[in-house]
Amino acid sequence: MTPPPARRRRGSGAPERSFPRKGSVRRAQMITTYGVGSMIAVDNESFIVAGIDSWNVTDAPVIHEPRLARALNVKSFRLPPASDDTSKDGVHVRRFPLWHSCPSCNVLQHVRGFNSPPGKNECGNCQEDLVPSRFVMACPQGHIDDFPYWKWAHRNNRDEGSSGHCSGEMRLRTSGRTASLRSVLISCTCGIPEVSMEGAFRRSALANLHVRCSGKRPWLKDAPIDACTEAPRTLQRGSSMAWQPLVKSALSIPPWSDGLAARLANHWETLRTLERSGIEIFLKALTHRDKEVISVDAVLDLLEAERHEESEAGDDTDHDSHYLALRKQEYRRLRAGNAERDRSRTEQFICEPPTKISSALAPLGITAPMLVKRLREVRALKSFTRVHAPDSNVDVHEARLSLVDPGWLPAMEVQGEGVFLHLDEERLANWSAHVEVAARAERIRTNHNRLLRERASDPMSVPESPATPRMVLLHTLAHILINEWSLDAGYPAASLRERLYTDDTMAGLLIYTATSDSAGSLGGLVAQGEPDRLAATVRSALQRAQWCSADPLCIESEAGGTGGINLAACHACVLLPETSCEQNNGLLDRALLVGTPEDPSLGFFHSALAS
């Protein structure tokens, strides 16, 4: 990332305190790539993004999505601030890691030891730009700290039980013989033999040195040191394991999608306490100045919808139960539709059946496709994890975005379009009951359950894997359709996204545009949902899924992916960019779509392909 040129602050809009600007990223990246707690490289420097309680969000737009806000127990969302010459907002960062090396004299030490000139990050002796440490240590609780170079270099040259540091100066150099860790060499002027970084990434590498987690949270200002018993791991500074976002999202659906709820957001607490007559008087007073009429019935509909959603979620305070209820509401609305002719121009959710009636999809077991001509998705950064990737069914520790809850979360909104598919429930139930189908899904489920328990702090409290025949089928179908549309319709695979609706009462999937750029809402994806074209696309995708360039190794695989939670799925046939997948490219098996060479009847679409 190239930092912007130096700017002169001018005019009355300048911030009260002038912080140096170190770079720029897109707002959307503050949710998915460079969120709170992540490390970001700017030229020759490295920083960690500070918590949201240190952000100046005075001018940051507020994003309203009541359903998601209730599920995450916050009042609202805010778009990450974007700074310019006159803005008062901005995202704060802090220097991290703090250990640096000089490429000229090879000195390795804390950045304060280099005696850098004010405003510069360079060696005071060599005038060379310093290089931030490539390595850090982190634990599954989210704590992160500098790699313990001194202990690593002196690990075989210390007396048992000795403490303290030598008086030598450490050096770091690269031999250049290979690109491996064996070529990264560390020495000390105290006279110890030179050692390499080979072996530093083993799980027990730091534990063998008796290095404990420091409990530090450098992204939070004035954060106290946590007492932590987790064993730290060595990570590369830019590794995906060093920061994984936990993002929750929701679609705006009626009655929340016409903009009325956003206009009344500041008065919602008052409206909840009033009866119809009181609401009518309140709205008249509210709209007296701008002469804008707000329907009392529309407000009552919103209040009733809110009460219904709260009763559907139940008294359980678990966010996951609220999030599942949120998905079920979307599923019902996607099936019911929301015709454009019945709505105003401000409506953010338009979902209609195709205008052309066709029987082309019936042999494929696909019923009632819906064309989502307009949709709005809000994605909020709830928290993040380190070391372990977040999963909706893994008991990972969620690191906090702030010390004090500010009542809001950073979020972004995407305007786009999509296609919703629903599978024949009766046909799906009959297929799922086959012994061979259930056995194949059970292998995935068993491996996934084992992975969840290995990662959990309390294995007995881990929820069961969602890997059922229905779920794996819908998930794999979404992947091959995204791949097919990326080849046939010109959409980059990373610009499309899946949204699965699958449990005992749901059997649908939504594929929609995941970006708001030129690939976002041009009508091209909706055009792919017309029945005849959709049927041809599904058949083409299934025929492509029958053969993989890695076969027979792929189709005969006993386990694949992280923890063996995939079967017949690899990068040559099914896997997608991770931003497009809700399950991190897990719980996939194309054999449940098309069968295997030995048993084609395993596939849900076997009869359609044979015809």
mmCIF file of C-alpha atoms in Angstrom, residues 218-446:
data_model
loop_
_atom_site.group_PDB
_atom_site.id
_atom_site.type_symbol
_atom_site.label_atom_id
_atom_site.label_comp_id
_atom_site.label_asym_id
_atom_site.label_seq_id
_atom_site.Cartn_x
_atom_site.Cartn_y
_atom_site.Cartn_z
ATOM 1 C CA PRO A 218 -1.393 -3.381 21.995
ATOM 2 C CA TRP A 219 -4.364 -2.320 19.855
ATOM 3 C CA LEU A 220 -6.207 -1.109 22.979
ATOM 4 C CA LYS A 221 -4.879 2.037 24.625
ATOM 5 C CA ASP A 222 -4.109 1.664 28.333
ATOM 6 C CA ALA A 223 -5.330 -1.946 28.285
ATOM 7 C CA PRO A 224 -4.351 -3.851 31.433
ATOM 8 C CA ILE A 225 -2.237 -6.982 31.099
ATOM 9 C CA ASP A 226 -4.458 -10.071 31.032
ATOM 10 C CA ALA A 227 -3.559 -13.168 32.968
ATOM 11 C CA CYS A 228 -3.337 -15.805 30.241
ATOM 12 C CA THR A 229 -2.490 -19.509 30.447
ATOM 13 C CA GLU A 230 -2.564 -20.167 26.694
ATOM 14 C CA ALA A 231 0.652 -21.248 24.991
ATOM 15 C CA PRO A 232 1.742 -18.579 22.472
ATOM 16 C CA ARG A 233 2.530 -19.455 18.858
ATOM 17 C CA THR A 234 5.050 -17.923 16.466
ATOM 18 C CA LEU A 235 3.341 -16.265 13.505
ATOM 19 C CA GLN A 236 4.456 -14.252 10.535
ATOM 20 C CA ARG A 237 3.395 -10.638 10.800
ATOM 21 C CA GLY A 238 1.329 -10.812 7.613
ATOM 22 C CA SER A 239 -0.117 -14.271 8.213
ATOM 23 C CA SER A 240 -3.879 -14.744 8.043
ATOM 24 C CA MET A 241 -3.599 -16.605 11.346
ATOM 25 C CA ALA A 242 -2.477 -13.364 12.998
ATOM 26 C CA TRP A 243 -5.896 -11.754 12.402
ATOM 27 C CA GLN A 244 -9.193 -13.232 11.270
ATOM 28 C CA PRO A 245 -12.315 -11.025 11.303
ATOM 29 C CA LEU A 246 -15.618 -12.231 12.708
ATOM 30 C CA VAL A 247 -18.106 -10.519 10.422
ATOM 31 C CA LYS A 248 -21.874 -10.761 10.821
ATOM 32 C CA SER A 249 -24.261 -9.606 8.110
ATOM 33 C CA ALA A 250 -27.944 -9.146 7.406
ATOM 34 C CA LEU A 251 -30.126 -8.284 4.446
ATOM 35 C CA SER A 252 -32.532 -5.380 4.707
ATOM 36 C CA ILE A 253 -36.006 -6.894 4.275
ATOM 37 C CA PRO A 254 -39.538 -5.496 4.673
ATOM 38 C CA PRO A 255 -40.788 -3.778 6.719
ATOM 39 C CA TRP A 256 -37.306 -2.464 7.586
ATOM 40 C CA SER A 257 -36.086 -1.857 4.044
ATOM 41 C CA ASP A 258 -37.996 1.271 2.975
ATOM 42 C CA GLY A 259 -35.875 3.718 4.991
ATOM 43 C CA LEU A 260 -38.560 4.631 7.543
ATOM 44 C CA ALA A 261 -36.830 2.832 10.424
ATOM 45 C CA ALA A 262 -33.615 4.738 9.721
ATOM 46 C CA ARG A 263 -35.442 8.072 9.746
ATOM 47 C CA LEU A 264 -37.029 7.270 13.105
ATOM 48 C CA ALA A 265 -33.926 5.684 14.666
ATOM 49 C CA ASN A 266 -33.360 8.534 17.140
ATOM 50 C CA HIS A 267 -36.981 8.370 18.331
ATOM 51 C CA TRP A 268 -37.429 4.618 18.476
ATOM 52 C CA GLU A 269 -37.135 4.289 22.249
ATOM 53 C CA THR A 270 -39.942 6.821 22.682
ATOM 54 C CA LEU A 271 -42.193 5.226 20.041
ATOM 55 C CA ARG A 272 -41.954 1.847 21.787
ATOM 56 C CA THR A 273 -43.675 3.285 24.869
ATOM 57 C CA LEU A 274 -46.643 4.879 23.069
ATOM 58 C CA GLU A 275 -50.054 3.632 22.014
ATOM 59 C CA ARG A 276 -51.581 4.413 18.615
ATOM 60 C CA SER A 277 -52.999 7.804 19.637
ATOM 61 C CA GLY A 278 -49.711 8.820 21.239
ATOM 62 C CA ILE A 279 -47.757 7.734 18.156
ATOM 63 C CA GLU A 280 -50.052 9.802 15.927
ATOM 64 C CA ILE A 281 -49.504 12.948 18.029
ATOM 65 C CA PHE A 282 -45.762 12.329 18.210
ATOM 66 C CA LEU A 283 -45.474 11.927 14.428
ATOM 67 C CA LYS A 284 -47.459 15.102 13.776
ATOM 68 C CA ALA A 285 -45.126 17.059 16.012
ATOM 69 C CA LEU A 286 -42.108 15.428 14.435
ATOM 70 C CA THR A 287 -43.148 16.235 10.865
ATOM 71 C CA HIS A 288 -44.721 19.628 11.505
ATOM 72 C CA ARG A 289 -41.698 21.575 10.299
ATOM 73 C CA ASP A 290 -40.839 19.647 7.109
ATOM 74 C CA LYS A 291 -44.493 18.899 6.213
ATOM 75 C CA GLU A 292 -43.604 15.265 5.570
ATOM 76 C CA VAL A 293 -46.334 12.768 6.420
ATOM 77 C CA ILE A 294 -45.361 9.513 8.157
ATOM 78 C CA SER A 295 -48.008 6.812 8.237
ATOM 79 C CA VAL A 296 -49.042 5.692 11.717
ATOM 80 C CA ASP A 297 -49.852 2.239 10.325
ATOM 81 C CA ALA A 298 -46.337 1.936 8.930
ATOM 82 C CA VAL A 299 -44.839 2.699 12.345
ATOM 83 C CA LEU A 300 -47.185 0.209 14.011
ATOM 84 C CA ASP A 301 -46.132 -2.408 11.469
ATOM 85 C CA LEU A 302 -42.499 -1.829 12.417
ATOM 86 C CA LEU A 303 -43.244 -2.129 16.121
ATOM 87 C CA GLU A 304 -45.218 -5.314 15.577
ATOM 88 C CA ALA A 305 -42.432 -6.782 13.415
ATOM 89 C CA GLU A 306 -39.913 -5.984 16.141
ATOM 90 C CA ARG A 307 -42.035 -7.712 18.816
ATOM 91 C CA HIS A 308 -42.497 -10.742 16.573
ATOM 92 C CA GLU A 309 -38.762 -11.014 15.894
ATOM 93 C CA GLU A 310 -37.951 -10.782 19.603
ATOM 94 C CA SER A 311 -40.472 -13.500 20.457
ATOM 95 C CA GLU A 312 -39.131 -15.688 17.643
ATOM 96 C CA ALA A 313 -35.579 -15.376 18.985
ATOM 97 C CA GLY A 314 -36.864 -16.236 22.485
ATOM 98 C CA ASP A 315 -35.394 -15.240 25.811
ATOM 99 C CA ASP A 316 -32.035 -16.786 25.012
ATOM 100 C CA THR A 317 -29.306 -14.150 25.246
ATOM 101 C CA ASP A 318 -27.037 -16.134 22.931
ATOM 102 C CA HIS A 319 -26.271 -14.081 19.831
ATOM 103 C CA ASP A 320 -26.215 -17.204 17.645
ATOM 104 C CA SER A 321 -29.901 -17.948 18.329
ATOM 105 C CA HIS A 322 -30.802 -14.371 17.372
ATOM 106 C CA TYR A 323 -28.682 -14.695 14.248
ATOM 107 C CA LEU A 324 -30.436 -17.949 13.258
ATOM 108 C CA ALA A 325 -33.809 -16.262 13.720
ATOM 109 C CA LEU A 326 -32.562 -13.446 11.503
ATOM 110 C CA ARG A 327 -31.716 -15.955 8.748
ATOM 111 C CA LYS A 328 -35.142 -17.592 8.965
ATOM 112 C CA GLN A 329 -36.823 -14.215 8.531
ATOM 113 C CA GLU A 330 -34.775 -13.587 5.393
ATOM 114 C CA TYR A 331 -35.615 -17.049 4.056
ATOM 115 C CA ARG A 332 -39.350 -16.488 4.418
ATOM 116 C CA ARG A 333 -39.137 -13.101 2.740
ATOM 117 C CA LEU A 334 -37.033 -14.422 -0.136
ATOM 118 C CA ARG A 335 -39.638 -17.095 -0.783
ATOM 119 C CA ALA A 336 -42.561 -14.693 -0.454
ATOM 120 C CA GLY A 337 -41.021 -11.961 -2.604
ATOM 121 C CA ASN A 338 -41.513 -8.214 -2.626
ATOM 122 C CA ALA A 339 -42.801 -6.938 -5.977
ATOM 123 C CA GLU A 340 -41.375 -3.703 -7.319
ATOM 124 C CA ARG A 341 -44.734 -2.387 -8.481
ATOM 125 C CA ASP A 342 -45.998 -2.369 -4.902
ATOM 126 C CA ARG A 343 -43.080 -0.401 -3.470
ATOM 127 C CA SER A 344 -41.637 3.092 -3.507
ATOM 128 C CA ARG A 345 -38.379 4.086 -5.131
ATOM 129 C CA THR A 346 -36.684 4.087 -1.735
ATOM 130 C CA GLU A 347 -37.367 0.379 -1.204
ATOM 131 C CA GLN A 348 -34.071 -1.500 -0.747
ATOM 132 C CA PHE A 349 -35.395 -5.038 -1.246
ATOM 133 C CA ILE A 350 -37.037 -6.030 -4.520
ATOM 134 C CA CYS A 351 -37.567 -9.763 -5.014
ATOM 135 C CA GLU A 352 -39.806 -11.175 -7.747
ATOM 136 C CA PRO A 353 -40.377 -14.493 -9.513
ATOM 137 C CA PRO A 354 -39.280 -14.697 -13.163
ATOM 138 C CA THR A 355 -41.788 -13.291 -15.620
ATOM 139 C CA LYS A 356 -41.446 -16.307 -17.890
ATOM 140 C CA ILE A 357 -42.982 -19.598 -16.782
ATOM 141 C CA SER A 358 -40.879 -22.615 -17.700
ATOM 142 C CA SER A 359 -40.653 -26.270 -16.703
ATOM 143 C CA ALA A 360 -36.929 -26.483 -17.451
ATOM 144 C CA LEU A 361 -35.974 -26.450 -13.765
ATOM 145 C CA ALA A 362 -38.409 -29.152 -12.626
ATOM 146 C CA PRO A 363 -36.187 -32.137 -13.629
ATOM 147 C CA LEU A 364 -33.354 -30.574 -11.619
ATOM 148 C CA GLY A 365 -35.389 -30.436 -8.420
ATOM 149 C CA ILE A 366 -35.234 -26.626 -8.286
ATOM 150 C CA THR A 367 -38.517 -24.908 -7.491
ATOM 151 C CA ALA A 368 -39.616 -21.282 -7.360
ATOM 152 C CA PRO A 369 -36.443 -19.352 -8.245
ATOM 153 C CA MET A 370 -36.587 -15.696 -7.264
ATOM 154 C CA LEU A 371 -34.887 -12.724 -8.885
ATOM 155 C CA VAL A 372 -33.570 -10.371 -6.222
ATOM 156 C CA LYS A 373 -33.375 -7.218 -8.308
ATOM 157 C CA ARG A 374 -32.371 -4.993 -5.438
ATOM 158 C CA LEU A 375 -30.863 -5.812 -2.075
ATOM 159 C CA ARG A 376 -28.903 -4.128 0.661
ATOM 160 C CA GLU A 377 -26.538 -6.038 2.909
ATOM 161 C CA VAL A 378 -24.947 -4.639 6.061
ATOM 162 C CA ARG A 379 -21.731 -6.325 7.241
ATOM 163 C CA ALA A 380 -20.492 -5.545 10.725
ATOM 164 C CA LEU A 381 -17.140 -6.381 12.307
ATOM 165 C CA LYS A 382 -18.186 -7.986 15.602
ATOM 166 C CA SER A 383 -14.724 -9.059 16.832
ATOM 167 C CA PHE A 384 -11.669 -10.954 15.622
ATOM 168 C CA THR A 385 -9.624 -14.032 16.423
ATOM 169 C CA ARG A 386 -6.000 -15.064 16.287
ATOM 170 C CA VAL A 387 -4.363 -18.459 15.657
ATOM 171 C CA HIS A 388 -7.732 -20.177 15.028
ATOM 172 C CA ALA A 389 -10.010 -19.240 12.127
ATOM 173 C CA PRO A 390 -13.516 -18.147 13.204
ATOM 174 C CA ASP A 391 -16.317 -20.557 12.467
ATOM 175 C CA SER A 392 -19.956 -20.333 13.409
ATOM 176 C CA ASN A 393 -19.603 -23.588 15.323
ATOM 177 C CA VAL A 394 -16.148 -23.236 16.890
ATOM 178 C CA ASP A 395 -15.649 -22.033 20.439
ATOM 179 C CA VAL A 396 -12.948 -19.529 19.546
ATOM 180 C CA HIS A 397 -12.132 -16.569 21.753
ATOM 181 C CA GLU A 398 -13.441 -13.325 20.309
ATOM 182 C CA ALA A 399 -11.006 -10.485 20.943
ATOM 183 C CA ARG A 400 -12.625 -7.194 21.879
ATOM 184 C CA LEU A 401 -12.657 -4.143 19.613
ATOM 185 C CA SER A 402 -12.583 -1.717 22.537
ATOM 186 C CA LEU A 403 -12.095 -1.555 26.299
ATOM 187 C CA VAL A 404 -15.393 0.270 26.868
ATOM 188 C CA ASP A 405 -18.453 -0.628 24.814
ATOM 189 C CA PRO A 406 -19.281 2.452 22.683
ATOM 190 C CA GLY A 407 -22.675 1.050 21.651
ATOM 191 C CA TRP A 408 -21.781 0.721 17.978
ATOM 192 C CA LEU A 409 -19.719 -1.475 15.661
ATOM 193 C CA PRO A 410 -17.868 -0.642 12.437
ATOM 194 C CA ALA A 411 -19.823 -1.756 9.403
ATOM 195 C CA MET A 412 -20.268 -1.331 5.681
ATOM 196 C CA GLU A 413 -23.255 -1.636 3.390
ATOM 197 C CA VAL A 414 -23.414 -3.176 -0.065
ATOM 198 C CA GLN A 415 -26.097 -2.509 -2.651
ATOM 199 C CA GLY A 416 -26.449 -5.326 -5.150
ATOM 200 C CA GLU A 417 -28.598 -8.028 -6.692
ATOM 201 C CA GLY A 418 -28.891 -11.785 -6.612
ATOM 202 C CA VAL A 419 -30.645 -15.038 -7.490
ATOM 203 C CA PHE A 420 -32.407 -17.195 -4.896
ATOM 204 C CA LEU A 421 -32.901 -20.930 -5.439
ATOM 205 C CA HIS A 422 -35.061 -23.357 -3.500
ATOM 206 C CA LEU A 423 -34.793 -27.131 -3.740
ATOM 207 C CA ASP A 424 -37.771 -29.491 -3.836
ATOM 208 C CA GLU A 425 -38.327 -30.447 -0.179
ATOM 209 C CA GLU A 426 -39.877 -33.863 -0.870
ATOM 210 C CA ARG A 427 -37.193 -34.896 -3.322
ATOM 211 C CA LEU A 428 -34.518 -33.617 -0.972
ATOM 212 C CA ALA A 429 -35.930 -35.609 1.972
ATOM 213 C CA ASN A 430 -36.073 -38.840 -0.072
ATOM 214 C CA TRP A 431 -32.495 -38.378 -1.287
ATOM 215 C CA SER A 432 -31.166 -37.561 2.196
ATOM 216 C CA ALA A 433 -32.682 -40.800 3.540
ATOM 217 C CA HIS A 434 -30.426 -42.990 1.353
ATOM 218 C CA VAL A 435 -27.959 -44.912 3.487
ATOM 219 C CA GLU A 436 -24.982 -44.170 1.236
ATOM 220 C CA VAL A 437 -25.755 -40.441 1.144
ATOM 221 C CA ALA A 438 -26.130 -40.240 4.924
ATOM 222 C CA ALA A 439 -22.915 -42.218 5.442
ATOM 223 C CA ARG A 440 -20.915 -39.869 3.210
ATOM 224 C CA ALA A 441 -22.231 -36.775 4.991
ATOM 225 C CA GLU A 442 -21.572 -38.464 8.352
ATOM 226 C CA ARG A 443 -17.869 -38.778 7.492
ATOM 227 C CA ILE A 444 -17.694 -35.018 6.998
ATOM 228 C CA ARG A 445 -19.703 -34.442 10.158
ATOM 229 C CA THR A 446 -17.457 -36.705 12.244
#
